[in-house]
C-alpha cells in the first residue's frame, strides 16, 4: 500500500472493517478491536491516525515487536497472525496498518484480568458479544452444533415411537428395532436424537424433538412453523390465517402400504393449510384442475431449506407469510460461516445442522447435490410466471420472496 491509497482509505472514515487508533493505547484495548474484527469479517486498524482522520503518526518504538509479542502473544486467543506494514507519509510521519482476516477458529477472546471476553463488531465500534452471539460464534467455529444440544425435561415419552420405528425399519433399514426403553435410549443416543445427562436419564436433542417429537414446540418453542396470511400487501392485525404448526417435521405412512399417509409431514401440512389461500380450481379443457399461485415443489423446497439450515440458537420460529402479491419465508439466523447468496445459487453446500440435514436426506426431502436453489427454486418460478426469486440476508435471518 502506498500513501495515496492510505489517504483514500482514511478519507472514507471509520466503518465496520476500519478503525483509527493512536499507538499509545493499552494492549487489551487494541486486542479488543482485533478480536472483534476476527470474530466478524476481518478488518484494518490504522495506528497513528486520530478519530477525525488526521495523521499524528506512530510514536512507540519497536511497534511491530510490541504488537506481536504483547498484544497478539499475551492477550488474544486463539492465535492470530496479522499482516503488518508501515506507510511513510510525505511529511515523514508513519502510519502502521494492521490487517486482520476473518478468523476460522471462532470465537476469539481477549484474555485479561483472569477473564476471557468475546467481542464482535457493531457498525464502527466493538462491543461485548451477548450469550446468543457467542453461541453463533461457537457454531461458525465448528466448536458447537446446536442441533445436538439437550432439551431439558423432554425425554423418550415426548418422541413419537411410531415415527422412530418407521425411520429405523423402512428409511434406514435397521434390522435391530429396540424392544425396551433402555434399548431405545441407547439407539437414539447413537443417532444423536437423545443425549445422556449427569442425572442418568437421557433427554431429547434439538434434532430428536424437532424431527420426531409429538409436540416439539413444547420444550423447543422455536420448532414448527408460523403461518400468516394477509389479504393486502403489508402485514396488519387482520390476518386471514394465523397458525403455528406444532408437529414433527417427519410424516407417518401406513405399515402395509407406505403410500397411504397417516400423518402429514410438516411441509405437506403447510401446503394443506395454505391451499385455500394460494390456489383455486379452474376449468381447463373441460376438466377441473387446481392451479397454484406458486409451484408446490418450490414451497416445499423453501420449507425444507429454512428448517434444515436455520440457527437453533435463535429463539424465533420459521415464518411463512402470504400477501396479496407475494409469499415470504424467513429462516432464523444468517448464513453459516462464509456462505453467500451467490455461493448458494452456485450449489455450494455448508450445512449448519449436518445431523438434521442427513436425516432429511434419508427421507428424500433433500438430495446430496445442494442444487435446490439453482435447479429447482429459481427455474421453476421463472417457468411458472417469469418472476425472479428475491433473497435477503442479515445477521438475524434469511428471507426468500416469491412473487405472485
CSV table of C-alpha atoms in Angstrom, one decimal:
chain,number,residue,atom,x,y,z
A,1,UNK,CA,0.0,0.0,0.0
A,2,UNK,CA,1.3,3.5,-0.9
A,3,UNK,CA,0.5,6.7,0.9
A,4,UNK,CA,-2.1,7.8,-1.7
A,5,UNK,CA,-4.0,4.6,-1.2
A,6,UNK,CA,-3.8,5.1,2.5
A,7,UNK,CA,-5.2,8.6,2.3
A,8,UNK,CA,-8.1,7.4,0.2
A,9,UNK,CA,-8.9,4.8,2.8
A,10,UNK,CA,-8.7,7.4,5.6
A,11,UNK,CA,-11.0,9.8,3.7
A,12,UNK,CA,-13.9,7.4,4.0
A,13,UNK,CA,-13.7,7.4,7.8
A,14,UNK,CA,-14.2,4.5,10.2
A,15,UNK,CA,-16.6,1.8,9.4
A,16,UNK,CA,-17.4,-1.9,10.2
A,17,UNK,CA,-13.9,-3.0,9.0
A,18,UNK,CA,-11.8,0.1,9.6
A,19,UNK,CA,-10.6,1.5,12.9
A,20,UNK,CA,-8.4,4.6,13.7
A,21,UNK,CA,-6.2,4.4,16.8
A,22,UNK,CA,-3.2,6.1,18.4
A,23,UNK,CA,-0.4,3.7,19.3
A,24,UNK,CA,-0.3,4.7,22.9
A,25,UNK,CA,-3.4,2.7,23.9
A,26,UNK,CA,-3.3,-0.2,26.4
A,27,UNK,CA,-2.7,-3.6,24.8
A,28,UNK,CA,-6.0,-5.0,26.0
A,29,UNK,CA,-7.8,-2.1,24.3
A,30,UNK,CA,-6.1,-2.9,21.0
A,31,UNK,CA,-6.7,-6.6,21.5
A,32,UNK,CA,-10.5,-5.9,21.8
A,33,UNK,CA,-10.6,-4.3,18.3
A,34,UNK,CA,-8.6,-7.1,16.8
A,35,UNK,CA,-10.7,-9.8,18.3
A,36,UNK,CA,-13.9,-8.0,17.1
A,37,UNK,CA,-12.6,-8.0,13.6
A,38,UNK,CA,-11.5,-11.6,13.7
A,39,UNK,CA,-15.0,-12.7,15.0
A,40,UNK,CA,-16.7,-10.7,12.2
A,41,UNK,CA,-15.4,-10.3,8.6
A,42,UNK,CA,-11.9,-9.1,9.3
A,43,UNK,CA,-10.7,-5.5,9.1
A,44,UNK,CA,-7.9,-3.0,9.3
A,45,UNK,CA,-6.6,-0.9,12.3
A,46,UNK,CA,-4.6,2.2,11.4
A,47,UNK,CA,-2.2,3.1,14.2
A,48,UNK,CA,-1.1,6.7,14.2
A,49,UNK,CA,-4.5,8.1,12.9
A,50,UNK,CA,-6.8,10.2,15.1
A,51,UNK,CA,-10.6,9.7,15.3
A,52,UNK,CA,-11.1,12.6,13.0
A,53,UNK,CA,-8.8,11.1,10.3
A,54,UNK,CA,-5.9,13.4,11.0
A,55,UNK,CA,-2.5,11.7,11.0
A,56,UNK,CA,-0.5,12.0,14.2
A,57,UNK,CA,1.9,9.2,13.3
A,58,UNK,CA,3.2,6.3,15.4
A,59,UNK,CA,5.2,7.2,18.5
A,60,UNK,CA,6.0,3.8,20.0
A,61,UNK,CA,9.5,2.4,19.3
A,62,UNK,CA,9.6,-1.2,18.1
A,63,UNK,CA,5.8,-1.1,17.5
A,64,UNK,CA,5.8,-4.3,15.5
A,65,UNK,CA,7.5,-6.3,18.2
A,66,UNK,CA,5.1,-4.9,20.9
A,67,UNK,CA,2.2,-5.9,18.7
A,68,UNK,CA,3.3,-9.4,18.1
A,69,UNK,CA,4.8,-10.2,21.5
A,70,UNK,CA,2.4,-8.4,23.8
A,71,UNK,CA,-0.9,-7.7,22.1
A,72,UNK,CA,-1.2,-10.8,19.9
A,73,UNK,CA,1.0,-13.1,22.1
A,74,UNK,CA,-0.5,-12.4,25.5
A,75,UNK,CA,-4.0,-11.0,25.1
A,76,UNK,CA,-5.5,-12.8,22.1
A,77,UNK,CA,-6.6,-16.4,21.9
A,78,UNK,CA,-6.6,-18.5,19.8
A,79,UNK,CA,-3.5,-17.2,18.0
A,80,UNK,CA,-3.9,-14.8,15.1
A,81,UNK,CA,-1.2,-13.8,12.6
A,82,UNK,CA,-1.9,-10.4,11.2
A,83,UNK,CA,-0.4,-8.6,8.2
A,84,UNK,CA,1.7,-5.6,9.3
A,85,UNK,CA,3.1,-2.7,7.3
A,86,UNK,CA,4.3,0.8,7.9
A,87,UNK,CA,3.5,3.6,5.4
A,88,UNK,CA,5.7,6.7,5.4
A,89,UNK,CA,3.7,9.9,4.6
A,90,UNK,CA,5.1,12.9,2.7
A,91,UNK,CA,5.7,14.8,5.9
A,92,UNK,CA,7.8,11.9,7.3
A,93,UNK,CA,5.1,10.6,9.7
A,94,UNK,CA,4.5,6.9,9.8
A,95,UNK,CA,1.2,5.0,9.9
A,96,UNK,CA,1.1,1.3,10.9
A,97,UNK,CA,-1.5,-0.8,9.1
A,98,UNK,CA,-2.6,-3.9,10.9
A,99,UNK,CA,-4.8,-6.2,8.7
A,100,UNK,CA,-6.7,-9.0,10.4
A,101,UNK,CA,-8.5,-11.6,8.3
A,102,UNK,CA,-11.8,-13.2,9.3
A,103,UNK,CA,-10.9,-15.9,11.8
A,104,UNK,CA,-11.5,-19.6,11.1
A,105,UNK,CA,-11.5,-20.8,14.8
A,106,UNK,CA,-14.1,-18.5,16.3
A,107,UNK,CA,-14.8,-17.3,18.9
A,108,UNK,CA,-11.6,-15.3,19.6
A,109,UNK,CA,-11.2,-13.8,23.0
A,110,UNK,CA,-9.3,-11.2,24.9
A,111,UNK,CA,-7.6,-12.7,28.0
A,112,UNK,CA,-7.2,-10.1,30.7
A,113,UNK,CA,-7.7,-9.9,34.5
A,114,UNK,CA,-8.5,-13.7,34.6
A,115,UNK,CA,-11.3,-13.2,32.1
A,116,UNK,CA,-12.0,-14.3,28.5
A,117,UNK,CA,-14.1,-11.7,26.8
A,118,UNK,CA,-15.6,-12.1,23.4
A,119,UNK,CA,-16.1,-9.0,21.2
A,120,UNK,CA,-17.9,-8.5,17.9
A,121,UNK,CA,-18.2,-5.6,15.5
A,122,UNK,CA,-21.3,-3.3,15.6
A,123,UNK,CA,-21.0,-0.8,12.8
A,124,UNK,CA,-17.9,1.2,13.5
A,125,UNK,CA,-17.5,0.1,17.2
A,126,UNK,CA,-16.6,-3.1,19.0
A,127,UNK,CA,-18.8,-4.5,21.8
A,128,UNK,CA,-19.1,-7.5,24.1
A,129,UNK,CA,-20.9,-10.3,22.5
A,130,UNK,CA,-24.2,-11.4,24.0
A,131,UNK,CA,-24.8,-15.1,25.0
A,132,UNK,CA,-26.7,-15.8,21.8
A,133,UNK,CA,-24.0,-14.1,19.7
A,134,UNK,CA,-21.3,-16.2,21.4
A,135,UNK,CA,-23.3,-19.4,20.7
A,136,UNK,CA,-23.4,-18.4,17.0
A,137,UNK,CA,-19.6,-17.8,17.0
A,138,UNK,CA,-19.1,-21.3,18.5
A,139,UNK,CA,-21.2,-22.7,15.8
A,140,UNK,CA,-19.3,-20.9,13.0
A,141,UNK,CA,-16.1,-22.0,14.5
A,142,UNK,CA,-17.2,-25.6,14.4
A,143,UNK,CA,-17.0,-26.0,18.2
A,144,UNK,CA,-20.7,-26.4,18.7
A,145,UNK,CA,-23.6,-28.0,16.8
A,146,UNK,CA,-26.7,-26.6,18.4
A,147,UNK,CA,-28.8,-29.4,16.9
A,148,UNK,CA,-27.1,-31.8,19.4
A,149,UNK,CA,-28.0,-29.7,22.4
A,150,UNK,CA,-30.2,-31.3,25.1
A,151,UNK,CA,-33.8,-30.2,25.7
A,152,UNK,CA,-34.4,-30.2,29.5
A,153,UNK,CA,-37.5,-32.1,30.6
A,154,UNK,CA,-38.1,-33.7,27.2
A,155,UNK,CA,-37.5,-37.5,27.3
A,156,UNK,CA,-38.4,-40.6,25.4
A,157,UNK,CA,-42.1,-40.2,26.1
A,158,UNK,CA,-42.2,-37.0,24.2
A,159,UNK,CA,-41.0,-38.7,21.0
A,160,UNK,CA,-43.3,-40.4,18.5
A,161,UNK,CA,-42.4,-44.1,18.7
A,162,UNK,CA,-44.3,-44.9,15.6
A,163,UNK,CA,-42.2,-42.4,13.5
A,164,UNK,CA,-39.0,-43.7,15.1
A,165,UNK,CA,-39.8,-47.3,14.3
A,166,UNK,CA,-40.6,-46.4,10.7
A,167,UNK,CA,-37.4,-44.4,10.3
A,168,UNK,CA,-35.3,-47.3,11.6
A,169,UNK,CA,-37.2,-50.1,9.7
A,170,UNK,CA,-38.1,-48.5,6.4
A,171,UNK,CA,-36.0,-45.4,5.9
A,172,UNK,CA,-32.5,-46.6,7.0
A,173,UNK,CA,-33.3,-50.3,7.1
A,174,UNK,CA,-32.0,-51.0,10.5
A,175,UNK,CA,-32.7,-54.7,11.4
A,176,UNK,CA,-32.3,-54.1,15.2
A,177,UNK,CA,-35.5,-52.3,16.4
A,178,UNK,CA,-35.3,-51.7,20.2
A,179,UNK,CA,-37.7,-53.7,22.4
A,180,UNK,CA,-37.2,-51.9,25.7
A,181,UNK,CA,-37.0,-48.3,26.7
A,182,UNK,CA,-33.3,-48.7,27.8
A,183,UNK,CA,-32.5,-50.1,24.3
A,184,UNK,CA,-34.3,-47.2,22.8
A,185,UNK,CA,-32.3,-44.8,24.9
A,186,UNK,CA,-29.1,-46.3,23.6
A,187,UNK,CA,-30.2,-46.4,20.0
A,188,UNK,CA,-31.4,-42.8,20.0
A,189,UNK,CA,-28.2,-41.6,21.7
A,190,UNK,CA,-26.2,-43.3,18.9
A,191,UNK,CA,-28.3,-41.4,16.4
A,192,UNK,CA,-27.9,-38.1,18.2
A,193,UNK,CA,-31.6,-37.9,18.8
A,194,UNK,CA,-31.1,-38.1,22.6
A,195,UNK,CA,-28.2,-37.3,24.8
A,196,UNK,CA,-27.1,-38.6,28.3
A,197,UNK,CA,-27.3,-36.2,31.2
A,198,UNK,CA,-25.5,-36.0,34.5
A,199,UNK,CA,-28.6,-37.3,36.3
A,200,UNK,CA,-28.7,-40.6,34.3
A,201,UNK,CA,-31.9,-40.2,32.3
A,202,UNK,CA,-31.3,-39.2,28.7
A,203,UNK,CA,-33.2,-36.3,27.2
A,204,UNK,CA,-34.1,-35.3,23.6
A,205,UNK,CA,-31.7,-33.3,21.5
A,206,UNK,CA,-33.0,-30.5,19.3
A,207,UNK,CA,-32.7,-32.9,16.3
A,208,UNK,CA,-34.8,-35.6,18.0
A,209,UNK,CA,-37.6,-33.4,19.3
A,210,UNK,CA,-37.9,-31.3,16.1
A,211,UNK,CA,-38.0,-34.2,13.7
A,212,UNK,CA,-39.8,-36.9,15.8
A,213,UNK,CA,-41.4,-35.1,18.8
A,214,UNK,CA,-45.1,-35.4,19.3
A,215,UNK,CA,-45.4,-31.7,20.0
A,216,UNK,CA,-42.0,-30.2,19.5
A,217,UNK,CA,-42.9,-26.6,20.4
A,218,UNK,CA,-43.4,-27.8,24.0
A,219,UNK,CA,-39.8,-27.7,25.2
A,220,UNK,CA,-38.5,-26.2,22.0
A,221,UNK,CA,-40.5,-23.1,21.3
A,222,UNK,CA,-38.6,-22.2,18.1
A,223,UNK,CA,-39.7,-25.5,16.4
A,224,UNK,CA,-42.6,-25.9,14.0
A,225,UNK,CA,-43.6,-23.1,11.6
A,226,UNK,CA,-45.7,-20.0,11.9
A,227,UNK,CA,-48.2,-19.4,9.1
A,228,UNK,CA,-49.7,-15.9,8.4
A,229,UNK,CA,-52.0,-14.9,5.6
A,230,UNK,CA,-52.9,-11.3,4.8
A,231,UNK,CA,-55.4,-10.0,2.2
A,232,UNK,CA,-53.3,-6.9,1.5
A,233,UNK,CA,-49.7,-6.3,0.5
A,234,UNK,CA,-48.5,-5.4,4.0
A,235,UNK,CA,-48.7,-7.1,7.5
A,236,UNK,CA,-51.7,-5.9,9.5
A,237,UNK,CA,-53.7,-7.1,12.5
A,238,UNK,CA,-56.5,-8.7,10.5
A,239,UNK,CA,-54.8,-11.9,9.3
A,240,UNK,CA,-56.9,-14.4,7.3
A,241,UNK,CA,-54.8,-17.2,8.8
A,242,UNK,CA,-52.6,-17.2,11.9
A,243,UNK,CA,-51.5,-20.7,12.7
A,244,UNK,CA,-48.5,-22.3,14.5
A,245,UNK,CA,-47.9,-25.8,13.3
A,246,UNK,CA,-46.7,-27.7,16.4
A,247,UNK,CA,-46.0,-31.1,14.7
A,248,UNK,CA,-42.9,-33.1,14.0
A,249,UNK,CA,-41.1,-32.4,10.6
A,250,UNK,CA,-41.3,-36.1,9.5
A,251,UNK,CA,-44.6,-37.7,8.4
A,252,UNK,CA,-46.0,-41.2,9.0
A,253,UNK,CA,-47.3,-43.7,6.5
A,254,UNK,CA,-49.1,-47.0,6.7
A,255,UNK,CA,-47.1,-50.1,7.6
A,256,UNK,CA,-49.0,-52.0,5.0
A,257,UNK,CA,-48.9,-49.5,2.1
A,258,UNK,CA,-46.3,-46.8,2.5
A,259,UNK,CA,-48.1,-44.6,0.0
A,260,UNK,CA,-51.0,-44.3,2.4
A,261,UNK,CA,-50.3,-41.2,4.6
A,262,UNK,CA,-51.4,-41.5,8.2
A,263,UNK,CA,-50.0,-38.2,9.3
A,264,UNK,CA,-48.6,-35.4,7.1
A,265,UNK,CA,-45.0,-34.2,7.3
A,266,UNK,CA,-44.6,-30.5,8.2
A,267,UNK,CA,-44.1,-29.4,4.5
A,268,UNK,CA,-47.3,-31.2,3.4
A,269,UNK,CA,-49.3,-29.9,6.4
A,270,UNK,CA,-48.2,-26.4,5.4
A,271,UNK,CA,-49.5,-26.9,1.8
A,272,UNK,CA,-52.7,-28.3,3.2
A,273,UNK,CA,-53.3,-25.1,5.3
A,274,UNK,CA,-52.3,-22.7,2.6
A,275,UNK,CA,-54.3,-24.4,-0.2
A,276,UNK,CA,-57.4,-22.2,0.1
A,277,UNK,CA,-55.3,-19.0,0.0
A,278,UNK,CA,-52.9,-19.7,-2.8
A,279,UNK,CA,-54.7,-22.0,-5.2
A,280,UNK,CA,-58.1,-22.3,-6.9
A,281,UNK,CA,-59.9,-24.8,-9.1
A,282,UNK,CA,-60.2,-23.8,-12.7
A,283,UNK,CA,-62.0,-25.4,-15.7
A,284,UNK,CA,-59.3,-26.4,-18.2
A,285,UNK,CA,-60.2,-28.4,-21.3
A,286,UNK,CA,-63.5,-29.5,-19.6
A,287,UNK,CA,-61.6,-30.7,-16.5
A,288,UNK,CA,-61.4,-29.1,-13.1
A,289,UNK,CA,-57.8,-28.6,-12.2
A,290,UNK,CA,-56.3,-27.0,-9.1
A,291,UNK,CA,-54.0,-24.2,-10.1
A,292,UNK,CA,-51.4,-22.8,-7.6
A,293,UNK,CA,-50.1,-19.2,-7.3
A,294,UNK,CA,-46.7,-20.7,-6.6
A,295,UNK,CA,-45.3,-24.1,-7.6
A,296,UNK,CA,-45.8,-26.6,-4.7
A,297,UNK,CA,-42.3,-28.0,-5.3
A,298,UNK,CA,-40.8,-24.6,-4.7
A,299,UNK,CA,-42.7,-24.1,-1.4
A,300,UNK,CA,-41.7,-27.5,-0.2
A,301,UNK,CA,-38.1,-26.8,-1.0
A,302,UNK,CA,-38.1,-23.5,0.8
A,303,UNK,CA,-39.6,-25.0,3.9
A,304,UNK,CA,-37.1,-27.8,4.0
A,305,UNK,CA,-34.2,-25.4,3.5
A,306,UNK,CA,-35.5,-22.9,6.1
A,307,UNK,CA,-35.7,-25.8,8.6
A,308,UNK,CA,-32.5,-27.6,7.8
A,309,UNK,CA,-30.2,-24.6,7.8
A,310,UNK,CA,-31.8,-22.5,10.5
A,311,UNK,CA,-29.9,-21.3,13.5
A,312,UNK,CA,-31.3,-23.1,16.5
A,313,UNK,CA,-29.7,-20.7,19.0
A,314,UNK,CA,-32.1,-18.1,17.6
A,315,UNK,CA,-35.4,-18.2,19.6
A,316,UNK,CA,-37.7,-17.4,16.6
A,317,UNK,CA,-39.7,-19.8,14.5
A,318,UNK,CA,-39.5,-20.2,10.8
A,319,UNK,CA,-42.2,-17.8,9.4
A,320,UNK,CA,-44.2,-18.2,6.2
A,321,UNK,CA,-46.2,-15.2,5.3
A,322,UNK,CA,-48.6,-14.8,2.4
A,323,UNK,CA,-49.6,-11.4,1.0
A,324,UNK,CA,-51.7,-10.4,-1.9
A,325,UNK,CA,-48.7,-10.2,-4.2
A,326,UNK,CA,-46.0,-12.4,-2.7
A,327,UNK,CA,-45.0,-15.3,-0.5
A,328,UNK,CA,-42.2,-14.8,2.1
A,329,UNK,CA,-40.4,-17.4,4.1
A,330,UNK,CA,-38.0,-16.4,6.8
A,331,UNK,CA,-35.4,-18.7,8.4
A,332,UNK,CA,-33.9,-17.6,11.7
A,333,UNK,CA,-30.2,-16.8,11.7
A,334,UNK,CA,-27.8,-15.5,9.0
A,335,UNK,CA,-26.0,-17.7,6.5
A,336,UNK,CA,-23.5,-20.1,8.1
A,337,UNK,CA,-19.8,-19.3,8.1
A,338,UNK,CA,-18.6,-17.7,4.8
A,339,UNK,CA,-21.7,-18.8,2.8
A,340,UNK,CA,-23.2,-16.1,0.5
A,341,UNK,CA,-26.3,-15.9,-1.8
A,342,UNK,CA,-24.0,-16.2,-4.8
A,343,UNK,CA,-22.4,-19.4,-3.4
A,344,UNK,CA,-25.8,-20.8,-2.6
A,345,UNK,CA,-27.0,-20.2,-6.2
A,346,UNK,CA,-23.9,-21.9,-7.5
A,347,UNK,CA,-24.7,-25.0,-5.5
A,348,UNK,CA,-22.0,-24.7,-2.7
A,349,UNK,CA,-23.0,-26.6,0.5
A,350,UNK,CA,-22.2,-25.8,4.1
A,351,UNK,CA,-24.9,-27.3,6.3
A,352,UNK,CA,-25.2,-25.6,9.7
A,353,UNK,CA,-27.0,-28.7,11.0
A,354,UNK,CA,-25.4,-31.8,9.5
A,355,UNK,CA,-27.4,-34.3,11.5
A,356,UNK,CA,-30.7,-32.8,10.6
A,357,UNK,CA,-29.6,-32.5,7.0
A,358,UNK,CA,-28.6,-36.1,6.8
A,359,UNK,CA,-31.9,-37.4,8.2
A,360,UNK,CA,-33.9,-35.2,5.8
A,361,UNK,CA,-31.8,-36.7,3.0
A,362,UNK,CA,-32.8,-40.2,4.3
A,363,UNK,CA,-36.4,-39.1,3.8
A,364,UNK,CA,-35.6,-37.7,0.4
A,365,UNK,CA,-36.6,-34.2,1.5
A,366,UNK,CA,-33.1,-33.1,0.3
A,367,UNK,CA,-30.5,-34.5,-2.1
A,368,UNK,CA,-26.8,-34.7,-1.8
A,369,UNK,CA,-26.0,-32.1,-4.5
A,370,UNK,CA,-27.1,-28.9,-2.8
A,371,UNK,CA,-28.7,-27.7,-6.0
A,372,UNK,CA,-32.2,-26.9,-4.8
A,373,UNK,CA,-31.9,-23.2,-5.3
A,374,UNK,CA,-30.2,-23.4,-8.7
A,375,UNK,CA,-32.0,-26.3,-10.2
A,376,UNK,CA,-35.5,-26.1,-8.6
A,377,UNK,CA,-36.5,-22.8,-6.9
A,378,UNK,CA,-35.2,-20.3,-9.4
A,379,UNK,CA,-36.0,-22.1,-12.7
A,380,UNK,CA,-39.4,-23.3,-11.5
A,381,UNK,CA,-40.5,-19.8,-10.6
A,382,UNK,CA,-39.3,-18.5,-14.0
A,383,UNK,CA,-41.2,-21.2,-15.7
A,384,UNK,CA,-44.3,-20.6,-13.6
A,385,UNK,CA,-44.7,-16.9,-14.0
A,386,UNK,CA,-41.4,-15.4,-15.3
A,387,UNK,CA,-40.5,-13.8,-11.9
A,388,UNK,CA,-37.2,-13.6,-10.1
A,389,UNK,CA,-36.7,-15.0,-6.6
A,390,UNK,CA,-35.6,-12.4,-4.1
A,391,UNK,CA,-33.1,-13.3,-1.4
A,392,UNK,CA,-32.5,-11.1,1.7
A,393,UNK,CA,-29.7,-11.9,4.2
A,394,UNK,CA,-29.0,-10.2,7.5
A,395,UNK,CA,-27.2,-11.4,10.7
A,396,UNK,CA,-30.6,-12.4,12.1
A,397,UNK,CA,-32.4,-14.1,9.2
A,398,UNK,CA,-32.5,-15.3,5.7
A,399,UNK,CA,-35.7,-14.2,3.8
A,400,UNK,CA,-36.8,-15.6,0.4
A,401,UNK,CA,-39.6,-13.9,-1.5
A,402,UNK,CA,-41.7,-15.4,-4.3
A,403,UNK,CA,-43.8,-13.0,-6.4
A,404,UNK,CA,-47.3,-13.9,-7.4
